[in-house]
XYZ file of C-alpha atoms in Angstrom:
258
model
C 0.082 -0.386 -0.355
C 1.383 3.564 -1.043
C 1.721 6.080 1.212
C 0.258 9.226 0.890
C 2.948 12.074 -0.447
C 4.139 14.285 2.661
C 2.673 17.828 1.882
C 6.158 19.629 1.868
C 4.995 22.745 3.701
C 4.943 20.588 7.118
C 8.020 19.765 8.878
C 7.747 15.841 10.095
C 10.595 16.514 12.719
C 9.099 19.326 14.599
C 5.728 17.389 14.481
C 7.896 14.379 16.773
C 8.681 16.968 18.791
C 5.803 18.038 19.944
C 4.423 14.577 20.173
C 7.618 14.020 22.615
C 6.421 16.930 24.946
C 2.747 15.625 24.618
C 3.853 12.626 26.287
C 3.993 14.057 29.685
C 1.191 14.225 32.066
C 0.296 14.005 35.661
C 0.398 10.144 36.353
C 3.604 9.918 34.463
C 5.925 13.429 34.801
C 9.068 11.530 34.370
C 9.685 9.244 31.188
C 12.494 7.050 29.588
C 13.513 7.217 26.346
C 11.607 3.793 25.528
C 8.621 5.034 27.358
C 8.889 7.978 25.129
C 9.161 6.309 21.893
C 6.058 3.786 22.868
C 3.764 6.510 24.465
C 4.469 8.752 20.971
C 4.395 6.113 18.521
C 7.571 6.738 16.848
C 10.668 4.183 16.513
C 13.118 4.804 19.891
C 15.919 6.008 17.293
C 13.199 9.216 16.196
C 12.054 9.834 20.131
C 15.777 10.177 21.223
C 16.421 12.596 18.846
C 13.523 14.706 19.479
C 13.756 14.214 22.828
C 17.768 15.398 23.163
C 16.723 18.190 20.619
C 14.290 18.905 23.300
C 17.014 18.896 26.328
C 19.078 20.937 24.146
C 16.789 23.992 23.436
C 15.296 23.835 27.526
C 12.319 22.444 27.333
C 12.880 18.955 28.791
C 15.821 17.940 31.829
C 17.519 14.985 31.500
C 18.227 13.130 35.266
C 19.948 10.188 34.368
C 17.916 7.754 32.124
C 14.716 10.096 33.268
C 13.467 12.706 31.140
C 10.829 15.310 32.633
C 9.714 18.694 31.610
C 10.651 22.511 32.620
C 8.962 25.259 33.578
C 10.287 26.575 30.318
C 7.117 25.126 28.539
C 4.762 27.361 30.548
C 6.221 30.273 28.408
C 4.044 28.448 25.090
C 1.032 28.349 26.895
C 1.147 31.964 28.590
C 1.974 33.473 25.287
C -1.669 31.742 24.239
C -3.133 33.084 27.205
C -1.382 36.806 27.213
C -2.807 37.024 23.448
C -6.002 36.336 24.283
C -6.662 38.462 27.435
C -7.821 35.265 29.542
C -6.406 37.792 32.909
C -8.554 40.417 31.687
C -11.550 39.235 29.936
C -11.837 35.265 31.320
C -10.858 34.851 34.435
C -12.543 37.690 36.121
C -15.547 36.320 34.612
C -14.981 33.152 36.230
C -14.008 34.120 39.700
C -17.212 36.778 39.965
C -19.332 33.730 39.583
C -17.724 31.560 41.342
C -17.741 34.024 44.493
C -21.388 34.444 43.857
C -22.364 30.613 43.282
C -18.990 29.464 46.292
C -18.202 26.607 44.049
C -15.020 26.578 41.796
C -15.944 26.720 37.869
C -13.832 25.413 34.987
C -14.004 26.372 31.313
C -13.012 23.944 28.849
C -12.565 22.669 25.395
C -12.202 19.609 23.505
C -8.699 18.127 22.369
C -8.145 15.233 20.489
C -10.958 13.313 22.649
C -10.033 14.567 25.653
C -11.218 17.673 27.806
C -8.751 20.305 28.027
C -9.078 22.703 30.677
C -8.142 26.235 29.715
C -8.779 28.292 32.853
C -10.544 28.027 36.719
C -12.146 30.314 39.149
C -9.269 31.682 41.269
C -11.679 31.418 44.591
C -10.881 29.162 46.867
C -14.026 28.412 48.781
C -15.635 25.826 46.694
C -16.637 22.325 48.594
C -14.747 20.369 45.275
C -11.144 20.909 44.991
C -9.402 18.332 41.953
C -6.683 20.000 41.770
C -6.413 20.629 38.185
C -4.812 23.891 36.617
C -5.136 25.230 33.306
C -3.505 22.728 30.539
C -4.511 19.817 32.489
C -6.747 16.926 30.626
C -9.856 15.528 32.423
C -11.895 12.077 31.726
C -14.331 12.698 28.290
C -16.991 10.202 28.902
C -17.270 10.411 32.576
C -17.237 13.682 33.783
C -20.159 16.579 32.984
C -17.829 18.836 30.952
C -17.038 15.849 28.597
C -20.121 15.284 27.790
C -21.296 18.746 27.163
C -18.407 19.388 24.767
C -19.664 15.982 22.995
C -23.218 17.324 23.076
C -21.972 20.562 21.067
C -20.734 18.291 18.248
C -22.800 17.107 15.459
C -24.365 13.518 16.683
C -22.476 11.389 14.167
C -19.122 12.814 15.461
C -19.962 12.638 18.934
C -20.844 9.211 18.587
C -17.845 8.390 16.795
C -15.901 9.907 19.161
C -17.665 8.067 22.611
C -16.712 4.494 20.548
C -12.891 5.417 19.944
C -12.500 6.844 23.644
C -11.266 4.708 26.649
C -14.294 3.728 29.004
C -12.137 3.191 32.217
C -15.046 2.347 35.380
C -13.459 5.250 37.589
C -16.594 4.539 40.088
C -19.351 1.700 40.177
C -21.573 4.109 38.815
C -19.519 4.834 35.544
C -21.032 4.023 32.201
C -19.485 1.730 30.177
C -20.998 0.977 27.189
C -21.208 3.467 24.273
C -24.881 3.314 24.113
C -25.567 4.796 27.774
C -22.980 7.089 27.074
C -24.556 8.407 24.046
C -27.723 8.595 25.022
C -26.609 10.770 27.873
C -24.716 13.122 25.477
C -28.107 12.966 23.350
C -30.222 14.205 26.586
C -27.321 16.682 27.291
C -27.815 17.952 23.569
C -31.826 18.461 23.864
C -31.698 20.063 27.481
C -28.833 22.527 26.982
C -26.737 21.242 30.178
C -25.401 17.838 31.553
C -25.167 16.325 35.035
C -23.689 13.259 36.268
C -23.825 11.973 39.229
C -20.656 9.941 40.793
C -19.535 8.464 37.446
C -15.701 10.470 37.980
C -15.932 10.888 41.807
C -17.821 8.621 44.334
C -20.063 11.300 46.063
C -19.653 14.151 43.401
C -22.480 15.820 40.825
C -20.743 17.245 37.857
C -22.673 19.832 35.993
C -21.635 21.561 32.827
C -23.465 23.964 29.831
C -21.955 25.448 26.656
C -20.462 28.275 26.251
C -20.063 27.989 22.523
C -23.235 28.543 20.021
C -23.317 25.840 17.497
C -21.179 25.706 14.518
C -18.141 27.433 17.056
C -15.795 25.516 18.749
C -17.532 23.568 21.621
C -16.417 25.562 24.702
C -18.032 24.808 28.303
C -18.049 25.925 31.663
C -18.906 23.435 34.526
C -18.312 22.878 38.261
C -18.820 20.098 41.004
C -20.682 19.412 44.091
C -21.097 16.668 46.702
C -24.304 14.754 46.225
C -27.423 14.747 47.944
C -30.523 13.434 48.270
C -32.037 15.016 45.490
C -29.433 15.782 42.715
C -31.213 17.822 40.241
C -32.862 20.182 43.112
C -29.127 20.175 44.733
C -28.176 21.871 40.982
C -30.746 24.046 40.556
C -29.279 27.406 41.596
C -25.751 25.990 39.987
C -27.376 25.336 36.886
C -28.720 29.059 36.552
C -25.351 30.397 37.867
C -23.675 28.779 35.232
C -25.751 29.704 32.908
C -25.177 33.122 33.647
C -21.783 32.816 33.679
C -21.624 31.553 30.353
C -24.083 34.484 28.978
C -21.326 36.913 30.540
C -18.522 34.846 28.734
C -20.468 35.089 25.366
C -21.148 38.529 25.394
C -17.879 39.818 26.377
C -16.749 37.636 23.499
C -14.061 36.552 25.921
C -13.630 33.559 24.199
C -14.525 33.712 20.408
C -10.669 33.479 19.280
C -11.026 30.092 20.353
């Protein structure tokens, strides 16, 4: 089978270097070259060249056999956040509504079948704290943020994403059958909000609403609260608060650039 011709405008070496950086996460902050090669899907020699180039450039550090990211990678994210004025246009809106609701609020986007956290309120008075920061990935299928993002996609595209994505059982309540998850995504699309109950963390409700409008890049905001006896009643005020937060973000055009 013939391979498709390579686009001469694309640097495959640069793309492979980015893939090396993407292999690191909270669960694996340090990796060997063999692990980097396996996680990035590259031959070991290719991964080695990419990793050592990043060491020389200051984006990775090497300690014996182990490699890890350096703080310099934050400059890449910082450029995006500053260019799009997150500190002036997004963070204040999240903080304002978080103070009113007394819960942490998270802004997320879809990133290759995962939820990418873009910003989080800095008000430290919410009842649930997971310790995630901007740039973190969280599960797609078992969080309200992930399902709401999927609900922002066309149904066929969302169904394909559900079929592709990993389906670990985080808790006893985690849905693992694709049809069950797709039904919940469809429900979120119809009602315009998504509620998950103990599927990612036991005893925790997740609630999310869309910020983006149809046809735009899917963007959502959400929050988590402890579960009570009546989940939908317990989250009534929270739903209204999140909807107001999403409306403020739309009105300010703070996320139009995404």
